[in-house]
Every structure is written in C-alpha cells, then in structure tokens.
Amino acid sequence: MYDIAILWDWIAFAVRWLHVITAIAWIGSSFYFIALDLSLNRDIDGPADGEEWQVHGGGFYHIQKYLVAPEAMPEHLTWFKWESYATWLSGFAMLAVVYWVGAELYLIDPAKADLSIFQGILISAISLAVGWVIYDQLCKSPLGDQPTTLMVLLFVLLIAMSWGYNQVFTGRAALLHLGAFTATIMTANVFFIIMPNQRIVVADLKAGRTPDPKYGKIAKLRSTHNNYLTLPVIFLMLSNHYPLAFGTEYAWIIAALVFLMGVTIRHYFNSMHARKGRPNWTWAVTVILFIAIAWLSTFAGHDTYEEAEARALTPYEARFAAADGFEDAHDIVIGRCSMCHAREPVWNNMQWAPKGVFLETESDIAKYAQQIYLQAGVSHAMPPANITNIEDEDRAKLIAWYRAGS
C-alpha cells in the first residue's frame, strides 16, 4: 500500500508532462494565427480579406484569408480545436490528481477557511464553471459591441476571483485555480463559441447559402480575449514552483498585476505584427509592474512559528504525528532540513524556504510527510547534493515512519 505514493507521484508527473505538451501546441497555434491575421496584406484585389507570403523550413507559403468563406468548400479543411481541448482536459486531470486527491496538503488552508475535503473540491469545481457563465453572459450582452469595456469588466472579474480564491484556499492553490479559471474560459470559448460558429459558416456554404459574417466577428472577439489571457495563465500555472508568487498576503494583487503584464506584452507584439510600429513604452510599463510584484512578494503571508506550534493538528497531520517512528523522523528533519525549510532560514543568507515548505514544528513535519518520504526517503533529491549529510540509516527511518503512518 505504501508504494501508492510513488505510483501517484509518477501519475502526476505524466499528467503534467501531457499538459505541458498540449499547452505548447495550443499556445503555439494560437499565437501563430493571431500574428498571421494581424500581418495580412489587405491592400489586394479579389475575394480574399488578405494574404501573406512566408518562408519556413526551406519552403515558401502563400496564405490567403477569407473573412467568411471561399466560393466553394475545399475538400480538405483543417480544424484547430483538439490542442485546446487536450490542454484543458489534461489540466483538469492534473488539478484532480494533485489538488483534489492531495486536498489536505495542497488545497485546504484551515487558517483561512475550515473546509472539509468535499467542500474544498466542490468549491474548486463549481468556481470554474461559474466563471465561464458570467463571462459568457457579459460577452452576449450589449457590451459585446464595446470590446474595451468588456475587457475591463473581465479584468474586474479576474481580480474578484483572485481575492476570493485567496480567502478559502492555500496560496499555491489560489493562484493555480485562478489560472484554471481563466483557462476554462479560454477553452469554453473554443468549444461553445468559436467552433460552433465556424460549423454554421461551413454548413451554410455547403448548402449554397451566403454565410452571415457576424459569426466570424463573434469568434474573432473570443479569440482575441484568449490571446491576451494566455501569458497570465502560463505565469499562474508556473507559480506553484515559486513561493514568492503565492506565499504572500498580497498574492491576489500579484495575480492581478500579472494580467496587466500580459496585456502590455501582447499589445507590443500585436502592434508589431500588425505593422503599426513598436510601442516600446509597453516594456517600461511591464518592468514597473514586475518591480511592484517583486516588492509585494516580500510581505509575509504565512503563519509565524509560534502560531504554527499552537495550531491544532488536522486529521491528516495527527495520523503521521502518532505513527511509529515520528520522534526519530522529527529529529532527523529538524537536524538536517529545518535550517533551510524555516520561516526565517539560517542557511547561507537564504531569505525564503524552498518551495514555501516549512519543516520546523510537529505539524509542519506531519503535514509534509509524503514529500519527506519521496524527496528525502526513497529518493535522494533532498537535501541538494546531500549537503547536510543525511545517512542511509536516517533515510530508512524516514521511510519506515511514512509507511507506518500510511
């Protein structure tokens, strides 16, 4: 039974690998088509809305865009959809594997909200769907004809969700969920709006009807939103590896500023691709925003050592704290790990605990029992280069303690 932890960690790795691969495919095609659309030469005669000559891999490509559709339907038509679907499905699987199965460790923060595992998972799942419904209704309202106002309201919605997630989940889970919330909107745009609209156009063309250009206009609006949301989503998905991003009381403001950075960066490249010049001022704004984020990250967002010692153990923590071998494991971790994994690290001017993991109190050590088992027990990943000289005998004790608790 105890090897389930190893198997589950490899499953999480495999799902994450799949998620990264599919995300690269989706983001790559999305960025390419946005750049292509903006760079089209529209000063041409003929039925096409624009054309572009490109060179790649030793060959030349002549691309034409039709605003509605060509006169006759091509025999072969490539649809770009599975990249988006596969990215979301693999991301949802990773959310379930890491944050739902490991809810006691990664999702729920009793200091913020005393939730059961079921309640935490329910909030996690429902919030993703609710975000899409609110956003979709905004787009279908008269605001759909006011793109700038709509983008501002979307930004307000994202700030509200960022604050809300930080009230109930761990900092790590809050930023990850904000990324999943945004990614759900993006994939739902493809599934519920962009693809159905394209199918209507194709069906009209096959039936000999003149397609209504409004469907292309609506799809392009949603695609543009996806373009501006991509970079912040990548940041939020990577944030769980950087405690300076999530381990602060102002993590929700950091997330909001990241969305603004996404806008400034994409505005630069979109303007460049559209041959409207290079708005270099966007880089100055981006740097200012990044400095503000770095400054906000210095405000502590975790409990103090005294608060951690006084806090009651969760059922998960209590199980490992009561397991045979905990006293030995506690002494090993305190002696070999806590100089770095502390609220105030004392190792070589280290300022923050790696990955935001604290290993100072009994509750800390019991909370991260599985990670201690995987990182310092069955593998020698920790400490790096075995710099604190954990003996094989001590690693065996850590393994025995975790297995006893499991």
XYZ file of C-alpha atoms in Angstrom, residues 4-406:
403
model
C 0.923 4.058 -3.907
C 2.650 7.356 -3.050
C 5.406 6.616 -5.567
C 2.946 5.477 -8.234
C 0.739 8.515 -7.677
C 3.689 10.881 -7.932
C 4.606 9.355 -11.308
C 0.999 9.661 -12.462
C 1.082 13.341 -11.512
C 4.355 13.734 -13.449
C 2.884 12.011 -16.528
C -0.242 14.179 -16.491
C 1.851 17.314 -16.047
C 4.055 16.274 -18.973
C 0.988 15.764 -21.158
C -0.412 19.118 -20.044
C 2.803 20.945 -20.962
C 2.982 19.274 -24.387
C -0.629 20.057 -25.298
C -0.327 23.604 -23.939
C 2.687 24.230 -26.161
C 0.679 23.041 -29.174
C -2.338 25.215 -28.301
C -0.399 28.342 -27.427
C 1.820 27.957 -30.471
C -1.074 27.701 -32.926
C -2.977 30.489 -31.150
C -0.048 32.918 -31.258
C 0.710 31.987 -34.846
C -2.789 32.663 -36.142
C -3.121 35.941 -34.241
C 0.218 37.090 -35.690
C -0.826 35.871 -39.135
C -4.162 37.672 -39.047
C -2.565 40.932 -37.921
C 0.191 40.768 -40.547
C -2.014 40.049 -43.577
C -1.658 42.380 -46.528
C -5.187 43.652 -47.123
C -4.318 46.045 -49.982
C -5.135 43.455 -52.615
C -7.877 42.932 -55.153
C -10.084 39.854 -55.083
C -12.413 37.981 -52.744
C -9.777 37.290 -50.085
C -9.670 39.504 -46.979
C -5.889 39.448 -47.011
C -2.832 37.425 -47.918
C 0.674 36.791 -46.705
C 3.859 35.232 -48.080
C 6.006 33.412 -45.531
C 9.158 31.322 -45.615
C 9.967 28.492 -43.222
C 11.991 25.299 -43.329
C 13.298 25.943 -46.805
C 9.851 26.415 -48.366
C 7.576 29.334 -49.261
C 3.953 29.574 -48.157
C 1.253 31.684 -49.779
C -1.606 32.205 -47.310
C -4.972 33.799 -48.040
C -7.708 34.609 -45.549
C -11.415 34.763 -46.385
C -13.495 36.769 -43.942
C -16.489 34.485 -44.405
C -15.544 31.622 -46.720
C -14.324 30.925 -50.261
C -16.826 30.392 -53.057
C -16.524 26.615 -52.833
C -15.774 24.454 -49.821
C -12.274 22.904 -50.008
C -12.115 19.115 -49.967
C -9.742 19.179 -47.040
C -10.327 21.586 -44.154
C -8.144 21.519 -41.022
C -9.864 22.407 -37.753
C -7.796 23.701 -34.844
C -9.581 22.559 -31.709
C -8.001 19.471 -30.159
C -4.986 21.408 -28.918
C -7.318 23.469 -26.740
C -9.452 20.544 -25.592
C -6.461 18.354 -24.743
C -4.816 21.178 -22.795
C -7.896 21.732 -20.662
C -8.611 18.036 -20.099
C -5.026 17.287 -19.075
C -5.016 20.382 -16.844
C -8.256 19.299 -15.194
C -6.766 15.835 -14.634
C -3.717 17.410 -13.001
C -5.960 19.558 -10.798
C -7.758 16.421 -9.622
C -4.599 14.338 -9.141
C -2.629 16.978 -7.235
C -5.134 19.297 -5.569
C -8.200 17.123 -5.058
C -6.519 13.889 -4.014
C -3.974 15.910 -2.020
C -6.569 18.390 -0.730
C -5.405 18.239 2.888
C -1.898 19.229 1.860
C -2.270 21.466 -1.177
C -5.841 22.765 -1.365
C -7.294 23.474 2.061
C -5.853 26.011 4.470
C -7.625 25.683 7.865
C -6.251 29.077 8.895
C -8.309 30.675 6.111
C -11.427 28.515 5.955
C -12.359 25.411 7.947
C -13.483 23.321 4.977
C -13.952 19.606 4.632
C -12.243 17.904 1.703
C -15.590 17.554 -0.054
C -16.382 21.252 0.418
C -12.989 22.290 -0.895
C -13.326 20.130 -4.007
C -16.894 21.342 -4.572
C -15.829 25.000 -4.423
C -12.932 24.213 -6.750
C -15.128 22.545 -9.391
C -18.126 24.895 -9.265
C -15.998 28.055 -9.413
C -14.550 27.020 -12.775
C -17.995 26.635 -14.326
C -19.419 29.799 -12.743
C -16.632 31.912 -14.218
C -17.482 30.829 -17.746
C -21.201 31.527 -17.268
C -20.572 35.084 -16.008
C -18.060 35.854 -18.754
C -20.255 34.381 -21.497
C -23.255 36.442 -20.422
C -21.149 39.606 -20.449
C -20.000 38.844 -23.997
C -23.566 38.176 -25.176
C -24.862 41.394 -23.631
C -24.707 44.767 -25.454
C -21.187 45.047 -24.020
C -20.119 42.624 -26.741
C -20.049 45.619 -29.083
C -17.741 47.524 -26.717
C -14.522 45.443 -26.633
C -12.566 47.784 -24.365
C -15.308 47.998 -21.727
C -15.736 44.243 -21.920
C -12.027 43.667 -21.308
C -12.090 45.970 -18.277
C -15.048 44.055 -16.809
C -13.261 40.766 -17.464
C -10.255 42.146 -15.576
C -12.516 43.106 -12.650
C -13.977 39.584 -12.647
C -10.493 38.079 -12.533
C -9.459 40.351 -9.626
C -12.591 39.348 -7.702
C -11.861 35.661 -8.263
C -8.219 36.145 -7.290
C -9.282 37.689 -3.983
C -11.974 35.059 -3.433
C -9.683 32.101 -4.019
C -7.169 33.544 -1.556
C -9.858 33.653 1.124
C -10.502 29.903 1.059
C -7.529 28.040 -0.443
C -3.799 27.831 0.204
C -1.783 30.499 -1.619
C -0.444 27.881 -4.004
C -3.919 26.541 -4.802
C -5.399 30.039 -5.105
C -3.112 31.099 -7.944
C -3.355 27.708 -9.636
C -7.156 27.902 -9.524
C -7.140 31.411 -10.954
C -5.131 30.014 -13.858
C -7.577 27.123 -14.252
C -10.497 29.562 -14.018
C -9.035 31.616 -16.863
C -8.087 28.568 -18.929
C -11.653 27.266 -18.590
C -12.950 30.493 -20.110
C -10.456 30.174 -22.955
C -11.284 26.556 -23.808
C -15.014 27.165 -23.403
C -14.645 29.986 -25.930
C -13.312 27.438 -28.395
C -15.839 24.695 -27.586
C -19.044 26.718 -27.167
C -18.488 29.736 -29.429
C -15.645 29.589 -31.938
C -16.142 26.036 -33.211
C -19.998 26.161 -33.403
C -19.828 29.473 -35.293
C -17.364 28.017 -37.754
C -19.611 24.979 -38.242
C -22.547 27.276 -39.071
C -20.475 29.024 -41.724
C -19.360 25.692 -43.203
C -22.942 24.337 -43.217
C -24.243 27.478 -44.960
C -21.520 27.232 -47.567
C -22.252 23.574 -48.291
C -25.978 24.363 -48.617
C -25.307 27.174 -51.078
C -26.314 29.914 -48.630
C -24.320 33.094 -48.069
C -22.832 32.840 -44.550
C -23.535 35.662 -42.108
C -20.250 37.463 -41.272
C -21.443 38.060 -37.692
C -20.346 34.540 -36.739
C -16.774 35.253 -37.746
C -16.859 38.563 -35.870
C -18.039 36.909 -32.658
C -15.445 34.150 -32.928
C -12.657 36.665 -33.513
C -13.635 38.625 -30.368
C -13.353 35.482 -28.232
C -10.092 34.518 -29.931
C -8.668 37.964 -29.153
C -9.575 37.533 -25.470
C -7.783 34.190 -25.474
C -4.728 35.869 -26.975
C -4.457 38.387 -24.143
C -5.134 35.815 -21.413
C -2.517 33.274 -22.475
C 0.598 34.760 -20.856
C -1.014 35.300 -17.419
C -2.311 31.719 -17.453
C 1.221 30.419 -18.070
C 2.528 32.517 -15.155
C -0.199 31.224 -12.827
C 0.431 27.618 -13.818
C 4.144 28.034 -13.066
C 3.550 29.962 -9.833
C 3.264 26.839 -7.667
C 7.039 26.380 -8.127
C 7.785 29.878 -6.791
C 6.616 30.632 -3.233
C 7.476 34.306 -3.707
C 4.466 34.430 -6.044
C 1.938 32.651 -3.828
C 3.396 32.774 -0.299
C 2.402 36.350 0.489
C -0.701 38.030 1.836
C -0.859 40.067 -1.380
C -0.761 37.111 -3.757
C -4.156 38.096 -5.162
C -2.825 41.555 -6.091
C 0.261 39.965 -7.658
C -2.054 37.864 -9.831
C -3.997 40.963 -10.883
C -0.796 42.749 -11.911
C 0.278 39.692 -13.895
C -2.848 40.051 -16.036
C -1.862 43.649 -16.767
C 1.617 42.478 -17.726
C 0.022 40.044 -20.144
C -1.831 42.907 -21.793
C 1.246 45.124 -22.150
C 3.405 42.348 -23.599
C 0.775 41.149 -26.059
C -0.013 44.735 -27.100
C 3.602 45.183 -28.134
C 3.723 42.037 -30.251
C 0.236 42.518 -31.694
C 1.157 46.055 -32.761
C 4.412 44.841 -34.283
C 2.695 42.028 -36.223
C 0.067 44.470 -37.489
C 2.866 46.742 -38.763
C 1.697 49.572 -36.511
C 5.113 50.238 -35.086
C 6.792 49.061 -31.922
C 5.214 50.623 -28.795
C 8.338 50.356 -26.668
C 6.597 52.126 -23.788
C 4.881 48.811 -23.049
C 8.199 47.347 -21.878
C 8.697 50.197 -19.416
C 5.204 49.569 -18.020
C 5.909 45.831 -17.852
C 9.133 46.399 -15.892
C 7.326 48.715 -13.437
C 4.617 46.120 -12.914
C 7.212 43.405 -12.374
C 9.055 45.511 -9.785
C 5.746 46.102 -7.981
C 5.140 42.349 -7.959
C 8.610 41.664 -6.550
C 8.009 44.254 -3.812
C 4.608 42.808 -2.885
C 6.160 39.350 -2.591
C 8.215 40.475 0.432
C 5.139 40.751 2.652
C 4.764 37.538 4.640
C 1.630 35.532 4.031
C 2.264 32.534 6.279
C 1.763 31.823 9.954
C 4.560 32.506 12.418
C 6.491 29.760 14.168
C 4.508 30.377 17.361
C 1.176 30.233 15.511
C 2.183 27.012 13.785
C 3.131 25.416 17.107
C -0.147 26.468 18.725
C -2.364 25.337 15.840
C -4.311 22.132 16.299
C -3.271 19.274 14.042
C -5.523 18.286 11.172
C -6.614 14.609 10.978
C -4.006 14.029 8.256
C -1.239 15.562 10.375
C -2.381 13.763 13.511
C -2.136 10.394 11.762
C 1.532 10.866 10.906
C 2.370 12.579 14.203
C 1.075 9.485 16.020
C 2.774 6.976 13.694
C 5.620 4.790 14.908
C 8.964 6.404 14.242
C 7.714 10.008 14.259
C 10.098 11.023 17.043
C 13.105 9.789 15.052
C 11.792 11.373 11.844
C 11.196 14.649 13.680
C 14.774 14.757 14.979
C 16.214 13.942 11.537
C 14.182 16.633 9.769
C 14.924 19.262 12.415
C 18.622 18.465 12.281
C 19.004 18.092 8.508
C 16.244 20.098 6.839
C 14.886 22.886 9.007
C 17.819 25.262 8.600
C 16.523 25.930 5.063
C 12.865 24.995 5.439
C 12.188 27.603 8.107
C 10.095 30.731 8.369
C 13.379 32.530 8.905
C 16.040 30.366 7.217
C 19.538 30.416 8.660
C 21.381 28.722 5.764
C 23.856 30.906 3.874
C 21.757 34.069 3.804
C 18.758 32.217 2.374
C 15.738 34.509 2.582
C 12.812 32.177 1.934
C 12.139 28.488 2.456
C 12.444 26.496 -0.798
C 9.005 25.930 -2.391
C 7.459 27.658 0.629
C 7.736 24.403 2.599
C 8.306 24.805 6.358
C 9.683 21.921 8.432
C 10.036 23.369 11.923
C 7.126 22.170 14.059
C 5.496 18.790 14.577
C 2.517 19.862 12.494
C 4.834 21.072 9.703
C 6.656 17.754 9.521
C 3.474 15.674 9.724
C 1.837 17.841 7.038
C 4.643 17.178 4.550
C 5.096 13.508 5.436
C 4.614 12.282 1.878
C 7.012 14.836 0.400
C 9.633 13.988 3.026
C 9.163 10.315 2.121
C 9.551 10.972 -1.616
C 12.222 13.677 -1.508
C 14.463 12.505 1.347
C 13.440 8.877 1.796
C 13.014 6.819 -1.362
C 14.977 9.370 -3.398
C 17.988 11.498 -2.512
C 16.623 14.702 -4.007
C 16.786 16.436 -0.633
C 18.901 17.927 0.656
C 20.617 19.053 -2.569
C 23.892 17.178 -3.017
C 23.173 15.735 0.457
C 24.785 18.872 1.818
C 23.633 18.172 5.393
C 24.839 14.560 5.230
C 21.697 12.506 5.805
C 22.882 8.932 6.380
C 21.239 5.976 4.657
C 20.159 4.768 8.077
C 18.284 8.030 8.638
C 16.615 7.820 5.231
C 15.460 4.325 6.132
C 13.887 5.714 9.310
C 12.005 8.363 7.314
C 10.692 5.631 5.002
C 9.620 3.433 7.911
C 7.829 6.339 9.611
C 5.854 7.290 6.492
C 4.876 3.700 5.803
C 3.709 3.303 9.389
C 1.521 6.402 9.028
C 0.126 5.236 5.688
